XYZ file of C-alpha atoms in Angstrom:
624
model
C 51.893 -61.024 165.884
C 49.201 -61.532 168.515
C 49.034 -57.795 169.282
C 49.146 -56.831 165.585
C 46.432 -59.337 164.777
C 44.264 -57.954 167.597
C 44.641 -54.376 166.338
C 43.915 -55.498 162.784
C 40.663 -57.022 164.034
C 39.835 -53.843 165.962
C 39.716 -51.906 162.697
C 37.941 -54.621 160.744
C 34.466 -53.766 159.451
C 33.059 -56.828 161.225
C 34.075 -55.320 164.586
C 32.285 -52.093 163.770
C 29.029 -53.806 162.790
C 28.301 -57.277 161.433
C 25.763 -55.656 159.084
C 28.702 -54.383 157.009
C 30.170 -57.787 156.207
C 27.067 -59.869 155.492
C 23.933 -59.353 153.458
C 20.921 -57.921 155.311
C 18.993 -60.991 154.156
C 21.487 -63.439 155.747
C 20.843 -64.580 159.329
C 24.003 -64.165 161.401
C 23.602 -67.676 162.844
C 24.503 -69.077 159.432
C 27.710 -67.009 159.508
C 28.647 -68.497 162.879
C 27.939 -72.001 161.618
C 30.029 -71.380 158.471
C 32.832 -69.950 160.615
C 33.034 -73.232 162.496
C 33.200 -75.164 159.212
C 36.948 -75.010 158.380
C 36.699 -76.409 154.859
C 33.896 -74.023 153.912
C 35.848 -71.048 155.290
C 38.928 -71.942 153.217
C 36.853 -72.418 150.092
C 35.120 -69.070 150.598
C 38.434 -67.266 151.209
C 39.967 -68.760 148.069
C 37.028 -67.791 145.878
C 37.811 -64.470 144.138
C 35.226 -61.793 143.476
C 34.928 -61.576 139.709
C 33.555 -58.014 139.816
C 36.535 -56.585 141.729
C 39.718 -55.382 140.054
C 43.107 -56.727 140.976
C 44.873 -54.876 143.769
C 46.676 -51.647 142.904
C 48.353 -51.188 146.292
C 51.746 -52.426 144.997
C 51.814 -50.587 141.677
C 54.084 -47.665 140.629
C 50.998 -45.426 140.451
C 50.223 -45.971 144.121
C 53.876 -45.665 145.161
C 53.647 -42.110 143.824
C 50.443 -41.580 145.824
C 52.159 -42.859 148.973
C 54.916 -40.275 148.510
C 52.336 -37.480 148.197
C 50.499 -38.652 151.332
C 53.727 -38.975 153.324
C 54.421 -35.299 152.587
C 50.867 -33.931 152.696
C 49.457 -35.450 155.909
C 52.195 -34.182 158.310
C 52.016 -30.786 156.572
C 48.258 -30.612 157.214
C 48.703 -31.275 160.926
C 51.608 -28.832 161.113
C 49.605 -25.964 159.559
C 46.745 -26.387 162.055
C 49.227 -26.730 164.937
C 51.213 -23.683 163.804
C 48.042 -21.567 163.843
C 47.342 -22.808 167.404
C 50.721 -22.076 168.994
C 50.883 -19.691 171.984
C 53.526 -17.684 170.120
C 51.017 -16.807 167.397
C 49.884 -13.152 167.785
C 46.231 -14.173 167.414
C 46.463 -16.660 170.317
C 45.364 -14.028 172.872
C 42.007 -13.613 171.127
C 40.852 -17.148 171.946
C 43.059 -18.045 174.906
C 40.146 -17.535 177.318
C 38.322 -20.453 175.647
C 41.097 -22.922 176.498
C 41.437 -24.873 179.747
C 44.253 -26.812 181.368
C 44.826 -30.161 179.662
C 46.232 -33.477 180.828
C 49.149 -33.391 178.348
C 52.028 -31.530 180.069
C 52.566 -28.024 178.742
C 49.405 -28.004 176.606
C 45.957 -26.537 177.111
C 42.887 -28.247 175.689
C 40.250 -26.735 173.435
C 37.040 -27.738 175.230
C 35.133 -24.742 173.893
C 32.491 -26.862 172.184
C 29.638 -27.181 174.699
C 28.376 -30.475 173.272
C 31.721 -32.259 173.552
C 32.526 -30.590 176.893
C 29.293 -31.951 178.380
C 30.041 -35.415 177.030
C 33.653 -35.279 178.247
C 32.713 -34.182 181.768
C 30.134 -36.957 182.082
C 32.219 -39.851 180.736
C 32.911 -41.303 184.236
C 29.204 -41.285 185.107
C 28.186 -42.804 181.757
C 30.857 -45.495 182.116
C 29.503 -46.329 185.578
C 25.969 -46.495 184.162
C 27.191 -48.771 181.358
C 28.298 -51.260 184.019
C 25.493 -50.665 186.538
C 22.506 -50.973 184.178
C 23.247 -54.494 182.792
C 24.164 -55.698 186.312
C 20.895 -54.322 187.667
C 19.023 -56.218 184.946
C 20.711 -59.452 186.041
C 19.784 -58.817 189.669
C 16.207 -57.965 188.662
C 15.867 -61.170 186.640
C 17.379 -63.244 189.451
C 14.897 -61.865 192.000
C 11.722 -61.222 190.025
C 12.090 -63.803 187.262
C 14.403 -66.536 188.566
C 15.584 -68.779 185.719
C 14.513 -72.377 185.914
C 17.166 -75.002 186.542
C 16.809 -76.303 183.003
C 17.650 -72.869 181.566
C 16.710 -71.687 178.116
C 17.265 -74.006 175.186
C 19.640 -73.211 172.329
C 16.590 -72.816 170.073
C 13.956 -71.172 172.320
C 10.348 -72.234 172.056
C 7.736 -69.516 171.400
C 6.817 -69.660 175.101
C 10.448 -69.150 176.170
C 10.804 -66.302 173.687
C 7.668 -64.609 175.022
C 8.997 -65.050 178.548
C 12.304 -63.422 177.606
C 10.487 -60.498 176.007
C 8.324 -60.091 179.115
C 11.383 -60.122 181.394
C 13.311 -57.559 179.388
C 10.397 -55.259 178.545
C 9.225 -55.141 182.162
C 12.692 -54.130 183.350
C 13.133 -51.627 180.518
C 9.737 -50.058 181.286
C 10.499 -49.658 184.988
C 14.037 -48.414 184.386
C 12.756 -45.984 181.733
C 10.495 -44.290 184.272
C 13.313 -43.981 186.822
C 15.717 -42.818 184.107
C 13.305 -40.112 182.944
C 12.789 -38.787 186.475
C 16.537 -38.756 187.162
C 17.303 -36.967 183.883
C 14.383 -34.558 183.654
C 12.690 -34.429 187.069
C 9.065 -33.310 186.865
C 9.431 -32.827 183.107
C 9.179 -36.622 182.847
C 5.400 -36.024 183.061
C 5.550 -33.903 179.897
C 7.454 -36.615 178.012
C 5.079 -39.342 179.149
C 2.126 -37.161 178.091
C 3.585 -36.814 174.573
C 4.193 -40.572 174.467
C 0.619 -41.278 175.572
C -0.898 -38.919 172.979
C 1.207 -40.451 170.203
C 0.175 -43.945 171.327
C -3.478 -42.886 171.117
C -2.912 -41.572 167.587
C -1.704 -45.027 166.505
C -4.143 -47.239 168.384
C -7.442 -45.330 168.408
C -7.713 -43.578 165.041
C -9.106 -45.377 161.971
C -6.297 -47.094 160.051
C -6.344 -44.776 157.025
C -5.709 -41.702 159.187
C -2.733 -43.080 161.145
C 0.139 -42.053 158.789
C -1.004 -38.464 158.257
C -1.949 -37.995 161.904
C 1.400 -39.448 162.994
C 3.402 -37.028 160.873
C 1.265 -34.013 161.796
C 1.450 -34.804 165.510
C 5.197 -35.463 165.614
C 6.291 -32.580 163.368
C 3.938 -30.372 165.369
C 5.630 -31.650 168.537
C 9.067 -30.682 167.156
C 7.878 -27.110 166.505
C 5.938 -26.870 169.781
C 8.916 -28.069 171.809
C 11.072 -25.393 170.179
C 8.568 -22.536 170.394
C 7.375 -23.304 173.940
C 10.917 -24.029 175.213
C 9.930 -27.270 176.922
C 6.541 -26.135 178.349
C 7.848 -24.764 181.648
C 5.257 -25.007 184.411
C 5.881 -21.375 185.352
C 5.014 -20.264 181.799
C 1.903 -22.472 181.745
C 0.785 -21.011 185.086
C 1.393 -17.481 183.804
C -0.669 -18.252 180.705
C -3.549 -19.547 182.849
C -3.492 -16.905 185.593
C -2.284 -13.914 183.599
C 0.225 -11.409 184.913
C 0.137 -11.454 188.747
C -0.642 -8.283 190.659
C 2.543 -6.864 192.156
C 2.879 -6.711 195.951
C -0.292 -8.742 196.460
C 0.505 -11.912 198.392
C -3.143 -12.997 198.344
C -3.351 -13.023 194.548
C -4.107 -16.614 193.506
C -2.464 -16.055 190.127
C 0.767 -15.053 191.787
C 0.663 -18.174 193.949
C 0.011 -20.375 190.917
C 2.943 -18.875 188.999
C 5.224 -19.242 192.025
C 4.147 -22.852 192.400
C 4.824 -23.487 188.702
C 8.295 -21.989 188.949
C 8.925 -24.051 192.065
C 8.068 -27.176 190.086
C 10.447 -26.062 187.319
C 13.276 -26.053 189.853
C 13.025 -29.871 189.972
C 14.322 -30.310 186.446
C 16.617 -33.278 187.067
C 20.093 -33.626 185.609
C 18.961 -32.274 182.217
C 16.335 -29.622 182.703
C 16.134 -28.793 178.985
C 14.699 -32.162 177.979
C 13.406 -30.844 174.648
C 16.932 -30.446 173.201
C 17.490 -34.193 172.812
C 13.841 -35.207 172.425
C 14.144 -35.110 168.616
C 15.676 -38.591 168.653
C 12.647 -39.880 170.597
C 10.322 -38.421 167.968
C 11.875 -40.791 165.412
C 11.038 -43.748 167.641
C 7.461 -42.508 168.095
C 7.029 -42.354 164.318
C 8.618 -45.788 163.964
C 6.175 -47.333 166.454
C 3.123 -45.778 164.822
C 4.042 -46.713 161.249
C 5.207 -50.218 162.205
C 1.862 -50.655 163.939
C 0.034 -49.248 160.896
C 1.785 -51.701 158.550
C 1.219 -54.575 160.996
C -2.535 -54.262 160.512
C -2.048 -56.012 157.158
C 0.014 -59.006 158.301
C -0.756 -61.611 155.672
C 2.499 -61.388 153.724
C 4.729 -60.724 156.740
C 4.141 -63.694 159.028
C 7.396 -65.547 159.854
C 5.527 -68.836 159.500
C 4.256 -67.989 156.017
C 7.724 -66.761 155.036
C 9.070 -70.093 156.363
C 11.850 -68.518 158.416
C 13.068 -69.379 161.898
C 11.964 -66.493 164.190
C 14.988 -67.238 166.413
C 17.403 -66.740 163.492
C 15.985 -63.877 161.484
C 18.127 -61.776 159.196
C 18.243 -58.068 159.904
C 15.945 -57.372 156.964
C 13.365 -59.774 158.371
C 13.676 -58.339 161.886
C 12.826 -54.909 160.470
C 10.161 -55.882 157.923
C 8.253 -58.671 159.720
C 5.801 -56.936 162.065
C 5.735 -57.665 165.752
C 2.796 -59.673 167.030
C -0.427 -57.802 167.796
C 0.061 -58.278 171.556
C 3.528 -56.692 171.328
C 2.101 -53.261 170.537
C 1.327 -52.593 174.199
C 1.969 -49.333 176.040
C 4.565 -51.077 178.213
C 6.570 -52.284 175.226
C 6.110 -48.948 173.484
C 7.493 -47.006 176.461
C 10.318 -49.519 176.954
C 11.268 -48.946 173.312
C 10.872 -45.165 173.178
C 12.813 -44.585 176.429
C 15.252 -47.517 176.184
C 18.030 -46.116 178.389
C 21.174 -46.894 176.334
C 19.717 -45.348 173.161
C 17.387 -42.712 174.619
C 19.609 -39.625 174.470
C 21.433 -39.951 171.139
C 20.568 -43.257 169.490
C 21.502 -45.056 167.253
C 17.949 -45.488 166.027
C 16.414 -48.934 165.900
C 12.927 -49.690 164.563
C 10.196 -50.981 166.857
C 9.945 -54.283 164.965
C 13.685 -54.874 165.286
C 13.696 -53.935 168.976
C 10.880 -56.348 169.830
C 12.525 -59.136 167.826
C 15.769 -58.656 169.775
C 13.860 -58.633 173.069
C 12.292 -61.938 172.142
C 15.444 -63.629 170.785
C 19.001 -62.655 171.675
C 20.792 -61.511 168.498
C 23.569 -63.899 167.438
C 25.712 -60.944 166.339
C 26.439 -59.986 169.971
C 29.631 -61.806 170.924
C 31.836 -60.936 173.898
C 35.070 -60.834 171.889
C 33.589 -58.436 169.338
C 32.133 -56.192 172.043
C 35.559 -55.972 173.730
C 37.195 -55.001 170.438
C 34.475 -52.400 169.872
C 35.167 -50.950 173.339
C 38.909 -50.747 172.609
C 38.165 -49.005 169.307
C 35.996 -46.467 171.135
C 38.790 -45.809 173.643
C 41.313 -45.234 170.844
C 38.918 -42.836 169.109
C 38.461 -40.907 172.358
C 42.243 -40.710 172.749
C 42.596 -39.365 169.188
C 39.998 -36.667 169.916
C 41.762 -35.622 173.103
C 45.184 -35.414 171.452
C 43.866 -33.300 168.569
C 42.140 -30.904 170.989
C 45.414 -30.465 172.870
C 47.351 -29.418 169.765
C 44.843 -27.912 167.293
C 42.646 -25.154 168.736
C 40.384 -25.065 165.710
C 37.071 -24.734 167.533
C 38.265 -22.007 169.894
C 39.588 -19.989 166.945
C 36.243 -20.185 165.098
C 34.234 -19.286 168.238
C 36.309 -16.162 169.026
C 34.940 -14.181 166.047
C 38.244 -14.253 164.177
C 39.262 -11.921 161.405
C 39.720 -14.585 158.764
C 41.765 -12.212 156.622
C 44.599 -12.494 159.166
C 45.110 -16.170 158.281
C 46.883 -17.570 155.246
C 45.020 -19.569 152.601
C 46.569 -22.808 153.905
C 45.547 -22.013 157.481
C 41.984 -21.090 156.483
C 41.551 -24.269 154.455
C 43.047 -26.647 157.003
C 41.396 -25.024 160.029
C 38.074 -25.572 158.212
C 39.106 -29.128 157.344
C 39.971 -30.012 160.950
C 36.842 -28.260 162.179
C 34.781 -30.768 160.168
C 36.824 -33.646 161.604
C 36.191 -32.478 165.152
C 32.466 -32.184 164.419
C 32.566 -35.769 163.114
C 34.445 -36.986 166.212
C 32.219 -35.192 168.718
C 29.182 -36.910 167.156
C 30.908 -40.247 166.705
C 31.992 -40.628 170.345
C 28.552 -40.386 172.035
C 26.986 -42.596 169.390
C 29.627 -45.286 169.907
C 29.554 -45.077 173.700
C 25.786 -45.484 173.842
C 25.866 -48.232 171.227
C 28.520 -49.985 173.328
C 26.201 -49.749 176.332
C 23.394 -51.244 174.232
C 25.634 -54.115 173.059
C 26.641 -54.894 176.645
C 22.936 -54.918 177.524
C 22.054 -57.352 174.720
C 20.585 -55.104 171.987
C 22.442 -54.655 168.671
C 21.494 -51.332 167.018
C 23.029 -50.184 163.710
C 26.410 -48.427 163.751
C 25.981 -44.735 162.935
C 29.344 -43.905 161.366
C 30.871 -46.219 158.764
C 33.583 -44.098 157.192
C 35.963 -41.506 158.524
C 34.838 -38.085 157.332
C 38.012 -38.001 155.176
C 36.984 -41.228 153.450
C 33.983 -39.854 151.559
C 33.962 -38.630 147.978
C 30.311 -39.035 146.952
C 27.508 -36.794 148.201
C 24.998 -39.630 147.848
C 27.293 -42.124 149.569
C 28.229 -39.654 152.313
C 24.572 -39.487 153.364
C 24.524 -43.282 153.628
C 27.562 -43.414 155.911
C 26.968 -40.362 158.126
C 24.366 -41.053 160.850
C 23.553 -44.310 159.101
C 20.753 -45.372 161.431
C 18.941 -42.085 160.647
C 19.572 -42.667 156.943
C 18.009 -46.137 157.169
C 15.129 -44.727 159.200
C 14.552 -42.034 156.532
C 14.564 -44.674 153.810
C 11.964 -46.819 155.542
C 9.602 -44.127 156.763
C 10.001 -41.237 154.263
C 11.958 -42.019 151.097
C 10.334 -45.338 150.129
C 6.739 -44.266 151.007
C 7.272 -41.164 148.821
C 8.179 -43.425 145.895
C 11.981 -43.448 146.020
C 13.852 -42.089 142.999
C 14.018 -42.754 139.291
C 15.577 -40.748 136.482
C 14.236 -42.637 133.468
C 12.090 -39.696 132.323
C 12.056 -35.957 132.988
C 8.871 -36.356 135.034
C 10.439 -39.096 137.170
C 13.563 -36.978 137.647
C 11.504 -33.968 138.805
C 9.552 -36.147 141.249
C 12.781 -37.704 142.538
C 14.374 -34.294 143.148
C 11.231 -33.220 145.008
C 11.506 -36.386 147.109
C 15.106 -35.540 148.006
C 14.106 -31.966 148.897
C 11.321 -33.200 151.190
C 13.599 -35.763 152.851
C 16.403 -33.308 153.523
C 13.982 -30.576 154.605
C 12.710 -32.934 157.296
C 16.277 -33.935 158.177
C 17.262 -30.271 158.575
C 14.191 -29.372 160.663
C 14.708 -32.482 162.768
C 18.261 -31.407 163.606
C 17.137 -27.952 164.668
C 14.638 -25.377 163.476
C 17.196 -22.929 162.093
C 17.601 -21.279 158.704
C 21.253 -22.332 158.341
C 20.277 -25.997 158.696
C 17.533 -25.595 156.092
C 20.163 -24.070 153.794
C 22.429 -27.036 154.600
C 19.693 -29.517 153.663
C 18.942 -27.774 150.378
C 22.653 -27.426 149.584
C 23.087 -31.183 150.023
C 20.306 -31.797 147.479
C 21.746 -29.155 145.128
C 25.209 -30.723 145.340
C 23.716 -34.141 144.573
C 22.550 -32.951 141.162
C 26.005 -32.714 139.494
C 26.828 -36.234 140.694
C 23.529 -37.557 139.339
C 24.099 -35.751 136.041
C 27.648 -37.131 135.788
C 26.358 -40.655 136.369
C 23.876 -40.145 133.527
C 26.430 -38.615 131.135
C 29.244 -41.057 131.953
C 27.606 -44.450 132.570
C 30.089 -47.058 133.757
C 28.983 -49.659 131.209
C 30.227 -47.461 128.340
C 33.709 -47.286 129.831
C 34.262 -50.982 130.513
C 37.102 -51.114 127.953
C 38.788 -48.001 129.391
C 38.667 -48.517 133.174
C 41.699 -46.326 133.943
C 40.341 -43.350 131.991
C 36.961 -43.799 133.690
C 38.611 -43.927 137.108
C 40.481 -40.677 136.418
C 37.310 -38.916 135.220
C 35.447 -40.098 138.333
C 38.310 -38.884 140.496
C 38.140 -35.368 139.051
C 34.413 -35.238 139.754
C 34.987 -36.654 143.224
C 37.411 -33.829 144.086
C 34.692 -31.303 143.207
C 32.237 -33.314 145.321
C 34.564 -33.241 148.333
C 34.900 -29.451 148.115
C 31.122 -29.009 147.844
C 30.446 -31.324 150.788
C 32.947 -29.414 152.908
C 31.178 -26.151 152.106
C 27.718 -27.566 152.857
C 28.752 -29.000 156.218
C 30.635 -25.849 157.214
C 27.419 -23.903 156.597
C 25.214 -26.347 158.494
C 27.347 -27.297 161.474
C 30.244 -24.854 161.854
C 30.495 -21.260 160.622
C 27.239 -20.590 158.758
C 26.818 -18.832 155.409
C 28.516 -15.584 156.446
C 31.475 -17.429 157.946
C 31.917 -19.516 154.798
C 31.837 -16.381 152.637
C 34.577 -14.773 154.745
C 36.707 -17.946 154.626
C 36.428 -18.205 150.827
C 37.216 -14.504 150.442
C 40.280 -14.959 152.662
C 41.528 -17.913 150.633
C 41.233 -16.155 147.277
C 42.393 -12.681 148.303
C 45.750 -13.118 146.537
C 47.599 -15.383 144.126
C 49.010 -17.604 146.887
C 45.475 -18.718 147.671
C 44.936 -19.943 144.109
C 48.260 -21.773 144.257
C 47.294 -23.492 147.498
C 43.875 -24.539 146.173
C 45.507 -26.143 143.119
C 47.894 -28.084 145.388
C 45.017 -29.020 147.700
C 43.018 -30.361 144.751
C 45.978 -32.466 143.650
C 46.265 -33.865 147.200
C 42.515 -34.564 147.207
C 42.913 -36.334 143.855
C 45.461 -38.671 145.442
C 43.220 -39.166 148.480
C 40.226 -40.055 146.318
C 42.289 -42.644 144.419
C 43.058 -44.261 147.776
C 39.330 -44.147 148.665
C 38.511 -45.915 145.395
C 41.048 -48.648 146.135
C 39.764 -49.134 149.689
C 36.356 -49.908 148.245
C 37.896 -52.236 145.657
C 39.661 -54.053 148.508
C 36.305 -54.468 150.233
C 34.755 -55.715 146.995
C 37.473 -58.378 146.763
C 36.204 -59.609 150.152
C 32.614 -59.601 148.897
C 31.688 -56.414 150.813
C 29.679 -53.605 149.208
C 28.711 -50.834 151.628
C 27.389 -48.554 148.859
C 29.214 -45.622 150.409
């Protein structure tokens, strides 16, 4: 039972992120105190949630669903595996993309450059995960030796300021070294962008800060893409013009040669601009948090009568940092914080400074260990799938989709989306794990498995959640949010969604297919919004089963639309999706398979509904 209990805790929402199991307005210290109160814990566990339905897991309806899942899930894996076998005639077309694997007799599909880079660097990142927190301890022991009395359980403001100074100083120094190691001389370019953005926030008149911030940072995204990272050789060529051939005394030629020589010192990641998009979000966060801090009257912790050492997450984000905290040192320490620099998750400046000043109570050793084990199991799942399903290699080898059956086309696309989800999930969780070990608790990026999403609106909340929360705070809410009470409000709300997802698409990459993806997401939201208006839940309170079945039918359509949108944006593009759909519906067997697939999705959505009801019975509402 000890092992089973441990694994049950590994997959508990509380292990993933404490934000999922408590209200954002509840300080986690109160949860710890309540946990230690045995009588209160029993009383809370015995108290039912009146809004949640009774469990359906042990009903005849769900026994039928279990039978369908027992048959459908192995079949899905078998179809993808069957299309990936060496005996398949099409295997030769993508065999060159496979490499030797660690499972005997199997090759591995490491054709995806993003995952291959991550996979090859796992040993180095694991070493850094251990080395960086240890180096901080050594730094504190030498530079800031702790007094014999130590820090009190409830730090004084002076102790909190001292802790912030210790951590920010180390993070600033390590950030500079980290930048040089990663990007070589290009670290100067990054620091120049950081300095210019800092000047935008701190020198312009207050009313110009928001507009100037957005113009500067969106302009930076386009400039980084168009100028390909501002190579010194290209800058020298622009200044000196084309050098005269065979003229060693030409100063322009010497300048260009010197620029290209500098470019050769590009560090471990010469193309720094590829992953700089995530830093742009932190630059915007700093500027707008600073802008809102200039009106501090309603945000002071003292006036709100809250303990600054035990703030809730909502307060950590909304209560501005002190005026002295908006220094260039703290700003650089935040923007280039090593564990979160490359991929995130994204944390706001206010939250970061609050966690530097007071250690978050949500970081507990036992939970961090469980989180690490969960990451390792996820990595193992990814590796096993890549050894048996060569989905990515097939799609990269310019396949003739008409050679595949409808079932193969559908399930290869389905597993392609799962592998995209996993290849994003793994770096996010590894870097978040590093941050937790180092004492900073950023939001978890992925809440649900990609197969556990039926709502377009909810999917956006659970996929890259820290970016979703960032978009809410800095784009969606300032634009007025959404309301569908009148036609005018509905039109404005749709425009808001279009603007948000246009930025999201451009932020990912400046490509037409991603713009199409962003607009498709908004377009596919409209039927769900219309259904919510036409079938309000309050009118179906006396017919809950009928309402659940109607919702399930709509959810199946939503799942199919979301699959198409994400295949366009992150996998095969518009042309590839057209060829896949044409291949599925080229004969009657394709229609038959789609009907069966929709029935299987119907069963899956019913299980998704019940998972959320189970969470509601525990008092958890993730809204996704």
